[in-house]
Amino acid sequence: MKKIILIFSIIFSIFISAQTATEIIDKNIENSGGLTNWKLLNTVQIQGRVTLGVNDEYPIKIYQQRPNLSKTAMVVGGKETPVEGYDGKNGYAMNYAQNKLQQYNDYIPENFDNDFIDWENKGFEAKFLGKEKINDQLYFKVELTKNVNKTIYYFDVRNYMLFREIKKDEILTYSDYKKVGQLLMPYRIESSSPKKDSDYVMTINKIEVNKELPKNTFKF
């Protein structure tokens, strides 16, 4: 009898965790603009500045287009210099040792949509890890797992907006959300890593969505 009760308790706890994680993710999508509006998003253009270390600051532009096209460029003297991206076939990243853009055939592009959109169809498993306090603010803690890859997300308990994302080699912190069309997007992103050699702060000045991009935008 005790074994049966234990088994049902485990099943019930797993069910509750999955339901709670699903509800948190659904609420985040709803409060940040709604599933329909996120799926109608086709292009994103971002202008801002990236701060590396204490004083190294660079203007940047980021272009993204569904399904996975991307380009990040530094703006120097009014001229855009690509430093990373994906053209639909190959990936590119700046080789700073040789000071030139290098092509990578095995480059794995990021999805245009975030992992929350249709996360179940993408093969993720979601688990609610409870609540955690950071700097006197309480956050929901949700883990998404796919194969051996795990990412932990922190959502503000007040409005369900994403606050922090912890990956294997990087921690991303999001803040200063503003409305862009029908969507809420962060205008400040901080990145930190265990080695501290690639930490940065991105301050965004302008985001434009669903504007037609020139055909050569993702030409490297």
mmCIF file of the C-alpha atoms, coordinates in Angstrom:
data_MODEL
# 
_entry.id   MODEL 
# 
loop_
_atom_site.group_PDB 
_atom_site.id 
_atom_site.type_symbol 
_atom_site.label_atom_id 
_atom_site.label_alt_id 
_atom_site.label_comp_id 
_atom_site.label_asym_id 
_atom_site.label_entity_id 
_atom_site.label_seq_id 
_atom_site.pdbx_PDB_ins_code 
_atom_site.Cartn_x 
_atom_site.Cartn_y 
_atom_site.Cartn_z 
_atom_site.occupancy 
_atom_site.B_iso_or_equiv 
_atom_site.pdbx_formal_charge 
_atom_site.auth_seq_id 
_atom_site.auth_comp_id 
_atom_site.auth_asym_id 
_atom_site.auth_atom_id 
_atom_site.pdbx_PDB_model_num 
ATOM 1   C CA . MET A 1 1   ? 0.000  0.000  0.000   1.00 0.00 ? 1   MET A CA 1 
ATOM 2   C CA . LYS A 1 2   ? 2.808  2.401  0.890   1.00 0.00 ? 2   LYS A CA 1 
ATOM 3   C CA . LYS A 1 3   ? 4.494  1.689  -2.468  1.00 0.00 ? 3   LYS A CA 1 
ATOM 4   C CA . ILE A 1 4   ? 1.257  2.462  -4.333  1.00 0.00 ? 4   ILE A CA 1 
ATOM 5   C CA . ILE A 1 5   ? 0.843  5.745  -2.466  1.00 0.00 ? 5   ILE A CA 1 
ATOM 6   C CA . LEU A 1 6   ? 4.486  6.637  -3.173  1.00 0.00 ? 6   LEU A CA 1 
ATOM 7   C CA . ILE A 1 7   ? 4.075  5.895  -6.890  1.00 0.00 ? 7   ILE A CA 1 
ATOM 8   C CA . PHE A 1 8   ? 0.925  8.028  -7.104  1.00 0.00 ? 8   PHE A CA 1 
ATOM 9   C CA . SER A 1 9   ? 2.657  10.805 -5.167  1.00 0.00 ? 9   SER A CA 1 
ATOM 10  C CA . ILE A 1 10  ? 5.563  10.831 -7.657  1.00 0.00 ? 10  ILE A CA 1 
ATOM 11  C CA . ILE A 1 11  ? 3.210  10.805 -10.655 1.00 0.00 ? 11  ILE A CA 1 
ATOM 12  C CA . PHE A 1 12  ? 1.111  13.575 -9.117  1.00 0.00 ? 12  PHE A CA 1 
ATOM 13  C CA . SER A 1 13  ? 4.167  15.728 -8.336  1.00 0.00 ? 13  SER A CA 1 
ATOM 14  C CA . ILE A 1 14  ? 5.470  15.313 -11.900 1.00 0.00 ? 14  ILE A CA 1 
ATOM 15  C CA . PHE A 1 15  ? 2.043  16.239 -13.279 1.00 0.00 ? 15  PHE A CA 1 
ATOM 16  C CA . ILE A 1 16  ? 1.805  19.319 -11.078 1.00 0.00 ? 16  ILE A CA 1 
ATOM 17  C CA . SER A 1 17  ? 5.352  20.417 -12.027 1.00 0.00 ? 17  SER A CA 1 
ATOM 18  C CA . ALA A 1 18  ? 4.659  20.004 -15.736 1.00 0.00 ? 18  ALA A CA 1 
ATOM 19  C CA . GLN A 1 19  ? 1.359  21.868 -15.455 1.00 0.00 ? 19  GLN A CA 1 
ATOM 20  C CA . THR A 1 20  ? 2.943  24.704 -13.485 1.00 0.00 ? 20  THR A CA 1 
ATOM 21  C CA . ALA A 1 21  ? 5.844  25.054 -15.925 1.00 0.00 ? 21  ALA A CA 1 
ATOM 22  C CA . THR A 1 22  ? 3.409  25.080 -18.841 1.00 0.00 ? 22  THR A CA 1 
ATOM 23  C CA . GLU A 1 23  ? 1.271  27.738 -17.182 1.00 0.00 ? 23  GLU A CA 1 
ATOM 24  C CA . ILE A 1 24  ? 4.287  29.963 -16.511 1.00 0.00 ? 24  ILE A CA 1 
ATOM 25  C CA . ILE A 1 25  ? 5.537  29.694 -20.101 1.00 0.00 ? 25  ILE A CA 1 
ATOM 26  C CA . ASP A 1 26  ? 2.038  30.308 -21.487 1.00 0.00 ? 26  ASP A CA 1 
ATOM 27  C CA . LYS A 1 27  ? 1.641  33.348 -19.261 1.00 0.00 ? 27  LYS A CA 1 
ATOM 28  C CA . ASN A 1 28  ? 5.005  34.726 -20.427 1.00 0.00 ? 28  ASN A CA 1 
ATOM 29  C CA . ILE A 1 29  ? 3.973  34.368 -24.070 1.00 0.00 ? 29  ILE A CA 1 
ATOM 30  C CA . GLU A 1 30  ? 0.578  35.950 -23.371 1.00 0.00 ? 30  GLU A CA 1 
ATOM 31  C CA . ASN A 1 31  ? 1.967  38.910 -21.404 1.00 0.00 ? 31  ASN A CA 1 
ATOM 32  C CA . SER A 1 32  ? 4.768  39.619 -23.902 1.00 0.00 ? 32  SER A CA 1 
ATOM 33  C CA . GLY A 1 33  ? 2.421  39.933 -26.863 1.00 0.00 ? 33  GLY A CA 1 
ATOM 34  C CA . GLY A 1 34  ? 0.577  36.672 -27.452 1.00 0.00 ? 34  GLY A CA 1 
ATOM 35  C CA . LEU A 1 35  ? 1.359  33.559 -29.466 1.00 0.00 ? 35  LEU A CA 1 
ATOM 36  C CA . THR A 1 36  ? -0.236 34.867 -32.681 1.00 0.00 ? 36  THR A CA 1 
ATOM 37  C CA . ASN A 1 37  ? 1.826  38.060 -32.699 1.00 0.00 ? 37  ASN A CA 1 
ATOM 38  C CA . TRP A 1 38  ? 5.046  36.159 -32.014 1.00 0.00 ? 38  TRP A CA 1 
ATOM 39  C CA . LYS A 1 39  ? 4.333  33.818 -34.906 1.00 0.00 ? 39  LYS A CA 1 
ATOM 40  C CA . LEU A 1 40  ? 3.584  36.786 -37.191 1.00 0.00 ? 40  LEU A CA 1 
ATOM 41  C CA . LEU A 1 41  ? 7.054  38.166 -36.465 1.00 0.00 ? 41  LEU A CA 1 
ATOM 42  C CA . ASN A 1 42  ? 9.237  37.716 -39.562 1.00 0.00 ? 42  ASN A CA 1 
ATOM 43  C CA . THR A 1 43  ? 12.093 40.219 -39.315 1.00 0.00 ? 43  THR A CA 1 
ATOM 44  C CA . VAL A 1 44  ? 13.855 42.108 -36.527 1.00 0.00 ? 44  VAL A CA 1 
ATOM 45  C CA . GLN A 1 45  ? 16.335 44.995 -36.807 1.00 0.00 ? 45  GLN A CA 1 
ATOM 46  C CA . ILE A 1 46  ? 18.184 46.113 -33.685 1.00 0.00 ? 46  ILE A CA 1 
ATOM 47  C CA . GLN A 1 47  ? 20.398 49.154 -33.161 1.00 0.00 ? 47  GLN A CA 1 
ATOM 48  C CA . GLY A 1 48  ? 22.356 49.684 -29.989 1.00 0.00 ? 48  GLY A CA 1 
ATOM 49  C CA . ARG A 1 49  ? 25.700 49.601 -28.258 1.00 0.00 ? 49  ARG A CA 1 
ATOM 50  C CA . VAL A 1 50  ? 27.751 46.803 -26.751 1.00 0.00 ? 50  VAL A CA 1 
ATOM 51  C CA . THR A 1 51  ? 30.061 47.456 -23.819 1.00 0.00 ? 51  THR A CA 1 
ATOM 52  C CA . LEU A 1 52  ? 32.976 45.074 -23.330 1.00 0.00 ? 52  LEU A CA 1 
ATOM 53  C CA . GLY A 1 53  ? 34.893 45.359 -20.095 1.00 0.00 ? 53  GLY A CA 1 
ATOM 54  C CA . VAL A 1 54  ? 34.836 48.861 -18.629 1.00 0.00 ? 54  VAL A CA 1 
ATOM 55  C CA . ASN A 1 55  ? 35.465 51.288 -21.467 1.00 0.00 ? 55  ASN A CA 1 
ATOM 56  C CA . ASP A 1 56  ? 35.249 49.368 -24.742 1.00 0.00 ? 56  ASP A CA 1 
ATOM 57  C CA . GLU A 1 57  ? 31.953 50.390 -26.311 1.00 0.00 ? 57  GLU A CA 1 
ATOM 58  C CA . TYR A 1 58  ? 30.850 49.739 -29.890 1.00 0.00 ? 58  TYR A CA 1 
ATOM 59  C CA . PRO A 1 59  ? 27.733 50.615 -31.910 1.00 0.00 ? 59  PRO A CA 1 
ATOM 60  C CA . ILE A 1 60  ? 26.107 47.486 -33.321 1.00 0.00 ? 60  ILE A CA 1 
ATOM 61  C CA . LYS A 1 61  ? 23.320 46.451 -35.660 1.00 0.00 ? 61  LYS A CA 1 
ATOM 62  C CA . ILE A 1 62  ? 21.593 43.087 -35.588 1.00 0.00 ? 62  ILE A CA 1 
ATOM 63  C CA . TYR A 1 63  ? 19.422 41.683 -38.375 1.00 0.00 ? 63  TYR A CA 1 
ATOM 64  C CA . GLN A 1 64  ? 17.262 38.585 -38.004 1.00 0.00 ? 64  GLN A CA 1 
ATOM 65  C CA . GLN A 1 65  ? 14.832 36.975 -40.416 1.00 0.00 ? 65  GLN A CA 1 
ATOM 66  C CA . ARG A 1 66  ? 12.689 33.875 -40.236 1.00 0.00 ? 66  ARG A CA 1 
ATOM 67  C CA . PRO A 1 67  ? 13.497 30.970 -40.238 1.00 0.00 ? 67  PRO A CA 1 
ATOM 68  C CA . ASN A 1 68  ? 17.100 31.412 -38.984 1.00 0.00 ? 68  ASN A CA 1 
ATOM 69  C CA . LEU A 1 69  ? 18.932 34.099 -40.977 1.00 0.00 ? 69  LEU A CA 1 
ATOM 70  C CA . SER A 1 70  ? 21.034 36.451 -38.860 1.00 0.00 ? 70  SER A CA 1 
ATOM 71  C CA . LYS A 1 71  ? 23.790 39.035 -39.001 1.00 0.00 ? 71  LYS A CA 1 
ATOM 72  C CA . THR A 1 72  ? 25.514 41.013 -36.264 1.00 0.00 ? 72  THR A CA 1 
ATOM 73  C CA . ALA A 1 73  ? 27.659 43.942 -37.378 1.00 0.00 ? 73  ALA A CA 1 
ATOM 74  C CA . MET A 1 74  ? 29.859 46.499 -35.648 1.00 0.00 ? 74  MET A CA 1 
ATOM 75  C CA . VAL A 1 75  ? 29.402 50.047 -36.924 1.00 0.00 ? 75  VAL A CA 1 
ATOM 76  C CA . VAL A 1 76  ? 32.723 51.843 -37.336 1.00 0.00 ? 76  VAL A CA 1 
ATOM 77  C CA . GLY A 1 77  ? 32.914 55.199 -39.084 1.00 0.00 ? 77  GLY A CA 1 
ATOM 78  C CA . GLY A 1 78  ? 29.378 54.736 -40.312 1.00 0.00 ? 78  GLY A CA 1 
ATOM 79  C CA . LYS A 1 79  ? 30.328 51.456 -42.011 1.00 0.00 ? 79  LYS A CA 1 
ATOM 80  C CA . GLU A 1 80  ? 28.906 48.084 -40.955 1.00 0.00 ? 80  GLU A CA 1 
ATOM 81  C CA . THR A 1 81  ? 31.450 45.326 -40.409 1.00 0.00 ? 81  THR A CA 1 
ATOM 82  C CA . PRO A 1 82  ? 29.879 41.852 -39.958 1.00 0.00 ? 82  PRO A CA 1 
ATOM 83  C CA . VAL A 1 83  ? 31.218 39.873 -36.999 1.00 0.00 ? 83  VAL A CA 1 
ATOM 84  C CA . GLU A 1 84  ? 28.846 36.915 -36.964 1.00 0.00 ? 84  GLU A CA 1 
ATOM 85  C CA . GLY A 1 85  ? 25.857 35.481 -38.772 1.00 0.00 ? 85  GLY A CA 1 
ATOM 86  C CA . TYR A 1 86  ? 24.173 32.799 -40.828 1.00 0.00 ? 86  TYR A CA 1 
ATOM 87  C CA . ASP A 1 87  ? 23.132 33.101 -44.493 1.00 0.00 ? 87  ASP A CA 1 
ATOM 88  C CA . GLY A 1 88  ? 20.924 30.023 -44.674 1.00 0.00 ? 88  GLY A CA 1 
ATOM 89  C CA . LYS A 1 89  ? 23.726 27.647 -45.681 1.00 0.00 ? 89  LYS A CA 1 
ATOM 90  C CA . ASN A 1 90  ? 26.887 28.627 -43.833 1.00 0.00 ? 90  ASN A CA 1 
ATOM 91  C CA . GLY A 1 91  ? 27.772 30.389 -40.627 1.00 0.00 ? 91  GLY A CA 1 
ATOM 92  C CA . TYR A 1 92  ? 30.305 33.191 -40.227 1.00 0.00 ? 92  TYR A CA 1 
ATOM 93  C CA . ALA A 1 93  ? 32.224 34.526 -37.257 1.00 0.00 ? 93  ALA A CA 1 
ATOM 94  C CA . MET A 1 94  ? 35.085 36.960 -36.859 1.00 0.00 ? 94  MET A CA 1 
ATOM 95  C CA . ASN A 1 95  ? 38.478 35.341 -36.362 1.00 0.00 ? 95  ASN A CA 1 
ATOM 96  C CA . TYR A 1 96  ? 40.097 38.072 -34.272 1.00 0.00 ? 96  TYR A CA 1 
ATOM 97  C CA . ALA A 1 97  ? 43.507 36.405 -34.353 1.00 0.00 ? 97  ALA A CA 1 
ATOM 98  C CA . GLN A 1 98  ? 43.560 36.814 -38.137 1.00 0.00 ? 98  GLN A CA 1 
ATOM 99  C CA . ASN A 1 99  ? 41.281 39.875 -38.105 1.00 0.00 ? 99  ASN A CA 1 
ATOM 100 C CA . LYS A 1 100 ? 38.960 38.472 -40.766 1.00 0.00 ? 100 LYS A CA 1 
ATOM 101 C CA . LEU A 1 101 ? 35.526 36.927 -41.101 1.00 0.00 ? 101 LEU A CA 1 
ATOM 102 C CA . GLN A 1 102 ? 35.733 33.149 -41.275 1.00 0.00 ? 102 GLN A CA 1 
ATOM 103 C CA . GLN A 1 103 ? 33.218 30.725 -42.789 1.00 0.00 ? 103 GLN A CA 1 
ATOM 104 C CA . TYR A 1 104 ? 32.044 27.721 -40.767 1.00 0.00 ? 104 TYR A CA 1 
ATOM 105 C CA . ASN A 1 105 ? 30.217 24.919 -42.566 1.00 0.00 ? 105 ASN A CA 1 
ATOM 106 C CA . ASP A 1 106 ? 29.238 23.260 -39.272 1.00 0.00 ? 106 ASP A CA 1 
ATOM 107 C CA . TYR A 1 107 ? 27.790 26.464 -37.789 1.00 0.00 ? 107 TYR A CA 1 
ATOM 108 C CA . ILE A 1 108 ? 24.577 25.820 -35.831 1.00 0.00 ? 108 ILE A CA 1 
ATOM 109 C CA . PRO A 1 109 ? 22.201 28.794 -36.210 1.00 0.00 ? 109 PRO A CA 1 
ATOM 110 C CA . GLU A 1 110 ? 19.845 29.852 -33.458 1.00 0.00 ? 110 GLU A CA 1 
ATOM 111 C CA . ASN A 1 111 ? 16.108 29.536 -33.961 1.00 0.00 ? 111 ASN A CA 1 
ATOM 112 C CA . PHE A 1 112 ? 14.350 32.735 -34.920 1.00 0.00 ? 112 PHE A CA 1 
ATOM 113 C CA . ASP A 1 113 ? 11.688 32.063 -32.300 1.00 0.00 ? 113 ASP A CA 1 
ATOM 114 C CA . ASN A 1 114 ? 12.695 31.682 -28.682 1.00 0.00 ? 114 ASN A CA 1 
ATOM 115 C CA . ASP A 1 115 ? 12.498 28.219 -27.133 1.00 0.00 ? 115 ASP A CA 1 
ATOM 116 C CA . PHE A 1 116 ? 9.136  28.972 -25.484 1.00 0.00 ? 116 PHE A CA 1 
ATOM 117 C CA . ILE A 1 117 ? 7.219  29.142 -28.766 1.00 0.00 ? 117 ILE A CA 1 
ATOM 118 C CA . ASP A 1 118 ? 5.868  25.614 -29.453 1.00 0.00 ? 118 ASP A CA 1 
ATOM 119 C CA . TRP A 1 119 ? 8.406  24.212 -26.989 1.00 0.00 ? 119 TRP A CA 1 
ATOM 120 C CA . GLU A 1 120 ? 6.701  20.824 -26.845 1.00 0.00 ? 120 GLU A CA 1 
ATOM 121 C CA . ASN A 1 121 ? 6.793  20.387 -30.629 1.00 0.00 ? 121 ASN A CA 1 
ATOM 122 C CA . LYS A 1 122 ? 10.495 21.264 -30.554 1.00 0.00 ? 122 LYS A CA 1 
ATOM 123 C CA . GLY A 1 123 ? 11.153 18.295 -28.276 1.00 0.00 ? 123 GLY A CA 1 
ATOM 124 C CA . PHE A 1 124 ? 11.678 20.145 -24.994 1.00 0.00 ? 124 PHE A CA 1 
ATOM 125 C CA . GLU A 1 125 ? 10.608 18.936 -21.573 1.00 0.00 ? 125 GLU A CA 1 
ATOM 126 C CA . ALA A 1 126 ? 9.616  21.576 -19.038 1.00 0.00 ? 126 ALA A CA 1 
ATOM 127 C CA . LYS A 1 127 ? 9.989  21.317 -15.274 1.00 0.00 ? 127 LYS A CA 1 
ATOM 128 C CA . PHE A 1 128 ? 8.985  23.771 -12.570 1.00 0.00 ? 128 PHE A CA 1 
ATOM 129 C CA . LEU A 1 129 ? 11.812 24.154 -10.033 1.00 0.00 ? 129 LEU A CA 1 
ATOM 130 C CA . GLY A 1 130 ? 9.993  26.367 -7.546  1.00 0.00 ? 130 GLY A CA 1 
ATOM 131 C CA . LYS A 1 131 ? 10.676 30.001 -6.691  1.00 0.00 ? 131 LYS A CA 1 
ATOM 132 C CA . GLU A 1 132 ? 13.959 31.753 -5.967  1.00 0.00 ? 132 GLU A CA 1 
ATOM 133 C CA . LYS A 1 133 ? 14.755 35.190 -4.595  1.00 0.00 ? 133 LYS A CA 1 
ATOM 134 C CA . ILE A 1 134 ? 17.362 37.329 -6.381  1.00 0.00 ? 134 ILE A CA 1 
ATOM 135 C CA . ASN A 1 135 ? 18.132 40.792 -4.996  1.00 0.00 ? 135 ASN A CA 1 
ATOM 136 C CA . ASP A 1 136 ? 14.953 40.775 -2.871  1.00 0.00 ? 136 ASP A CA 1 
ATOM 137 C CA . GLN A 1 137 ? 12.789 39.935 -5.908  1.00 0.00 ? 137 GLN A CA 1 
ATOM 138 C CA . LEU A 1 138 ? 11.032 36.586 -6.292  1.00 0.00 ? 138 LEU A CA 1 
ATOM 139 C CA . TYR A 1 139 ? 11.172 34.604 -9.551  1.00 0.00 ? 139 TYR A CA 1 
ATOM 140 C CA . PHE A 1 140 ? 9.619  31.437 -10.931 1.00 0.00 ? 140 PHE A CA 1 
ATOM 141 C CA . LYS A 1 141 ? 12.306 28.957 -11.921 1.00 0.00 ? 141 LYS A CA 1 
ATOM 142 C CA . VAL A 1 142 ? 11.669 26.735 -14.978 1.00 0.00 ? 142 VAL A CA 1 
ATOM 143 C CA . GLU A 1 143 ? 14.008 24.242 -16.619 1.00 0.00 ? 143 GLU A CA 1 
ATOM 144 C CA . LEU A 1 144 ? 13.760 23.308 -20.303 1.00 0.00 ? 144 LEU A CA 1 
ATOM 145 C CA . THR A 1 145 ? 15.572 20.127 -21.310 1.00 0.00 ? 145 THR A CA 1 
ATOM 146 C CA . LYS A 1 146 ? 16.254 18.684 -24.757 1.00 0.00 ? 146 LYS A CA 1 
ATOM 147 C CA . ASN A 1 147 ? 18.517 15.643 -24.976 1.00 0.00 ? 147 ASN A CA 1 
ATOM 148 C CA . VAL A 1 148 ? 21.451 16.514 -22.688 1.00 0.00 ? 148 VAL A CA 1 
ATOM 149 C CA . ASN A 1 149 ? 21.034 20.289 -22.995 1.00 0.00 ? 149 ASN A CA 1 
ATOM 150 C CA . LYS A 1 150 ? 19.440 22.090 -20.071 1.00 0.00 ? 150 LYS A CA 1 
ATOM 151 C CA . THR A 1 151 ? 18.557 25.756 -19.723 1.00 0.00 ? 151 THR A CA 1 
ATOM 152 C CA . ILE A 1 152 ? 17.108 27.372 -16.609 1.00 0.00 ? 152 ILE A CA 1 
ATOM 153 C CA . TYR A 1 153 ? 14.816 30.384 -16.925 1.00 0.00 ? 153 TYR A CA 1 
ATOM 154 C CA . TYR A 1 154 ? 13.745 32.871 -14.268 1.00 0.00 ? 154 TYR A CA 1 
ATOM 155 C CA . PHE A 1 155 ? 10.379 34.622 -14.683 1.00 0.00 ? 155 PHE A CA 1 
ATOM 156 C CA . ASP A 1 156 ? 9.223  37.601 -12.622 1.00 0.00 ? 156 ASP A CA 1 
ATOM 157 C CA . VAL A 1 157 ? 6.374  36.416 -10.362 1.00 0.00 ? 157 VAL A CA 1 
ATOM 158 C CA . ARG A 1 158 ? 4.648  39.799 -10.792 1.00 0.00 ? 158 ARG A CA 1 
ATOM 159 C CA . ASN A 1 159 ? 4.323  39.859 -14.584 1.00 0.00 ? 159 ASN A CA 1 
ATOM 160 C CA . TYR A 1 160 ? 5.889  36.588 -15.865 1.00 0.00 ? 160 TYR A CA 1 
ATOM 161 C CA . MET A 1 161 ? 8.485  38.450 -17.949 1.00 0.00 ? 161 MET A CA 1 
ATOM 162 C CA . LEU A 1 162 ? 11.789 36.675 -18.507 1.00 0.00 ? 162 LEU A CA 1 
ATOM 163 C CA . PHE A 1 163 ? 14.506 37.940 -16.186 1.00 0.00 ? 163 PHE A CA 1 
ATOM 164 C CA . ARG A 1 164 ? 17.366 35.489 -16.529 1.00 0.00 ? 164 ARG A CA 1 
ATOM 165 C CA . GLU A 1 165 ? 18.496 32.595 -18.707 1.00 0.00 ? 165 GLU A CA 1 
ATOM 166 C CA . ILE A 1 166 ? 21.221 30.230 -17.526 1.00 0.00 ? 166 ILE A CA 1 
ATOM 167 C CA . LYS A 1 167 ? 22.889 28.119 -20.197 1.00 0.00 ? 167 LYS A CA 1 
ATOM 168 C CA . LYS A 1 168 ? 25.878 25.800 -19.893 1.00 0.00 ? 168 LYS A CA 1 
ATOM 169 C CA . ASP A 1 169 ? 28.484 28.490 -20.615 1.00 0.00 ? 169 ASP A CA 1 
ATOM 170 C CA . GLU A 1 170 ? 26.544 31.753 -20.369 1.00 0.00 ? 170 GLU A CA 1 
ATOM 171 C CA . ILE A 1 171 ? 24.131 33.670 -18.167 1.00 0.00 ? 171 ILE A CA 1 
ATOM 172 C CA . LEU A 1 172 ? 21.862 36.215 -19.867 1.00 0.00 ? 172 LEU A CA 1 
ATOM 173 C CA . THR A 1 173 ? 19.930 38.818 -17.864 1.00 0.00 ? 173 THR A CA 1 
ATOM 174 C CA . TYR A 1 174 ? 17.085 40.772 -19.495 1.00 0.00 ? 174 TYR A CA 1 
ATOM 175 C CA . SER A 1 175 ? 15.616 44.098 -18.392 1.00 0.00 ? 175 SER A CA 1 
ATOM 176 C CA . ASP A 1 176 ? 14.123 47.430 -19.527 1.00 0.00 ? 176 ASP A CA 1 
ATOM 177 C CA . TYR A 1 177 ? 11.231 45.894 -21.458 1.00 0.00 ? 177 TYR A CA 1 
ATOM 178 C CA . LYS A 1 178 ? 9.481  48.164 -23.943 1.00 0.00 ? 178 LYS A CA 1 
ATOM 179 C CA . LYS A 1 179 ? 6.650  47.666 -26.384 1.00 0.00 ? 179 LYS A CA 1 
ATOM 180 C CA . VAL A 1 180 ? 7.622  47.124 -30.031 1.00 0.00 ? 180 VAL A CA 1 
ATOM 181 C CA . GLY A 1 181 ? 4.449  46.942 -32.079 1.00 0.00 ? 181 GLY A CA 1 
ATOM 182 C CA . GLN A 1 182 ? 2.357  44.371 -30.192 1.00 0.00 ? 182 GLN A CA 1 
ATOM 183 C CA . LEU A 1 183 ? 5.336  42.733 -28.511 1.00 0.00 ? 183 LEU A CA 1 
ATOM 184 C CA . LEU A 1 184 ? 7.351  43.430 -25.360 1.00 0.00 ? 184 LEU A CA 1 
ATOM 185 C CA . MET A 1 185 ? 11.117 43.142 -25.855 1.00 0.00 ? 185 MET A CA 1 
ATOM 186 C CA . PRO A 1 186 ? 14.113 43.780 -23.551 1.00 0.00 ? 186 PRO A CA 1 
ATOM 187 C CA . TYR A 1 187 ? 16.227 46.848 -24.304 1.00 0.00 ? 187 TYR A CA 1 
ATOM 188 C CA . ARG A 1 188 ? 19.072 45.783 -22.034 1.00 0.00 ? 188 ARG A CA 1 
ATOM 189 C CA . ILE A 1 189 ? 20.835 42.399 -22.111 1.00 0.00 ? 189 ILE A CA 1 
ATOM 190 C CA . GLU A 1 190 ? 23.756 41.448 -19.888 1.00 0.00 ? 190 GLU A CA 1 
ATOM 191 C CA . SER A 1 191 ? 25.905 38.412 -20.606 1.00 0.00 ? 191 SER A CA 1 
ATOM 192 C CA . SER A 1 192 ? 28.348 36.757 -18.228 1.00 0.00 ? 192 SER A CA 1 
ATOM 193 C CA . SER A 1 193 ? 30.353 33.556 -18.379 1.00 0.00 ? 193 SER A CA 1 
ATOM 194 C CA . PRO A 1 194 ? 32.467 31.533 -15.944 1.00 0.00 ? 194 PRO A CA 1 
ATOM 195 C CA . LYS A 1 195 ? 35.705 32.644 -17.631 1.00 0.00 ? 195 LYS A CA 1 
ATOM 196 C CA . LYS A 1 196 ? 34.589 36.312 -17.781 1.00 0.00 ? 196 LYS A CA 1 
ATOM 197 C CA . ASP A 1 197 ? 36.443 36.718 -21.078 1.00 0.00 ? 197 ASP A CA 1 
ATOM 198 C CA . SER A 1 198 ? 33.359 37.340 -23.202 1.00 0.00 ? 198 SER A CA 1 
ATOM 199 C CA . ASP A 1 199 ? 31.129 39.337 -20.836 1.00 0.00 ? 199 ASP A CA 1 
ATOM 200 C CA . TYR A 1 200 ? 29.156 42.197 -22.346 1.00 0.00 ? 200 TYR A CA 1 
ATOM 201 C CA . VAL A 1 201 ? 26.266 44.565 -21.825 1.00 0.00 ? 201 VAL A CA 1 
ATOM 202 C CA . MET A 1 202 ? 24.020 45.369 -24.766 1.00 0.00 ? 202 MET A CA 1 
ATOM 203 C CA . THR A 1 203 ? 22.010 48.584 -24.549 1.00 0.00 ? 203 THR A CA 1 
ATOM 204 C CA . ILE A 1 204 ? 19.420 48.798 -27.306 1.00 0.00 ? 204 ILE A CA 1 
ATOM 205 C CA . ASN A 1 205 ? 18.306 52.127 -28.748 1.00 0.00 ? 205 ASN A CA 1 
ATOM 206 C CA . LYS A 1 206 ? 15.860 50.991 -31.404 1.00 0.00 ? 206 LYS A CA 1 
ATOM 207 C CA . ILE A 1 207 ? 14.044 47.831 -32.487 1.00 0.00 ? 207 ILE A CA 1 
ATOM 208 C CA . GLU A 1 208 ? 12.085 47.564 -35.729 1.00 0.00 ? 208 GLU A CA 1 
ATOM 209 C CA . VAL A 1 209 ? 9.974  44.545 -36.627 1.00 0.00 ? 209 VAL A CA 1 
ATOM 210 C CA . ASN A 1 210 ? 8.477  43.121 -39.814 1.00 0.00 ? 210 ASN A CA 1 
ATOM 211 C CA . LYS A 1 211 ? 10.250 45.572 -42.116 1.00 0.00 ? 211 LYS A CA 1 
ATOM 212 C CA . GLU A 1 212 ? 11.333 44.159 -45.466 1.00 0.00 ? 212 GLU A CA 1 
ATOM 213 C CA . LEU A 1 213 ? 15.096 43.688 -45.525 1.00 0.00 ? 213 LEU A CA 1 
ATOM 214 C CA . PRO A 1 214 ? 17.231 44.173 -48.660 1.00 0.00 ? 214 PRO A CA 1 
ATOM 215 C CA . LYS A 1 215 ? 18.093 40.910 -50.433 1.00 0.00 ? 215 LYS A CA 1 
ATOM 216 C CA . ASN A 1 216 ? 21.823 41.358 -49.714 1.00 0.00 ? 216 ASN A CA 1 
ATOM 217 C CA . THR A 1 217 ? 21.320 41.813 -45.960 1.00 0.00 ? 217 THR A CA 1 
ATOM 218 C CA . PHE A 1 218 ? 22.624 38.322 -45.181 1.00 0.00 ? 218 PHE A CA 1 
ATOM 219 C CA . LYS A 1 219 ? 25.365 38.278 -47.770 1.00 0.00 ? 219 LYS A CA 1 
ATOM 220 C CA . PHE A 1 220 ? 28.797 37.930 -46.160 1.00 0.00 ? 220 PHE A CA 1 
# 
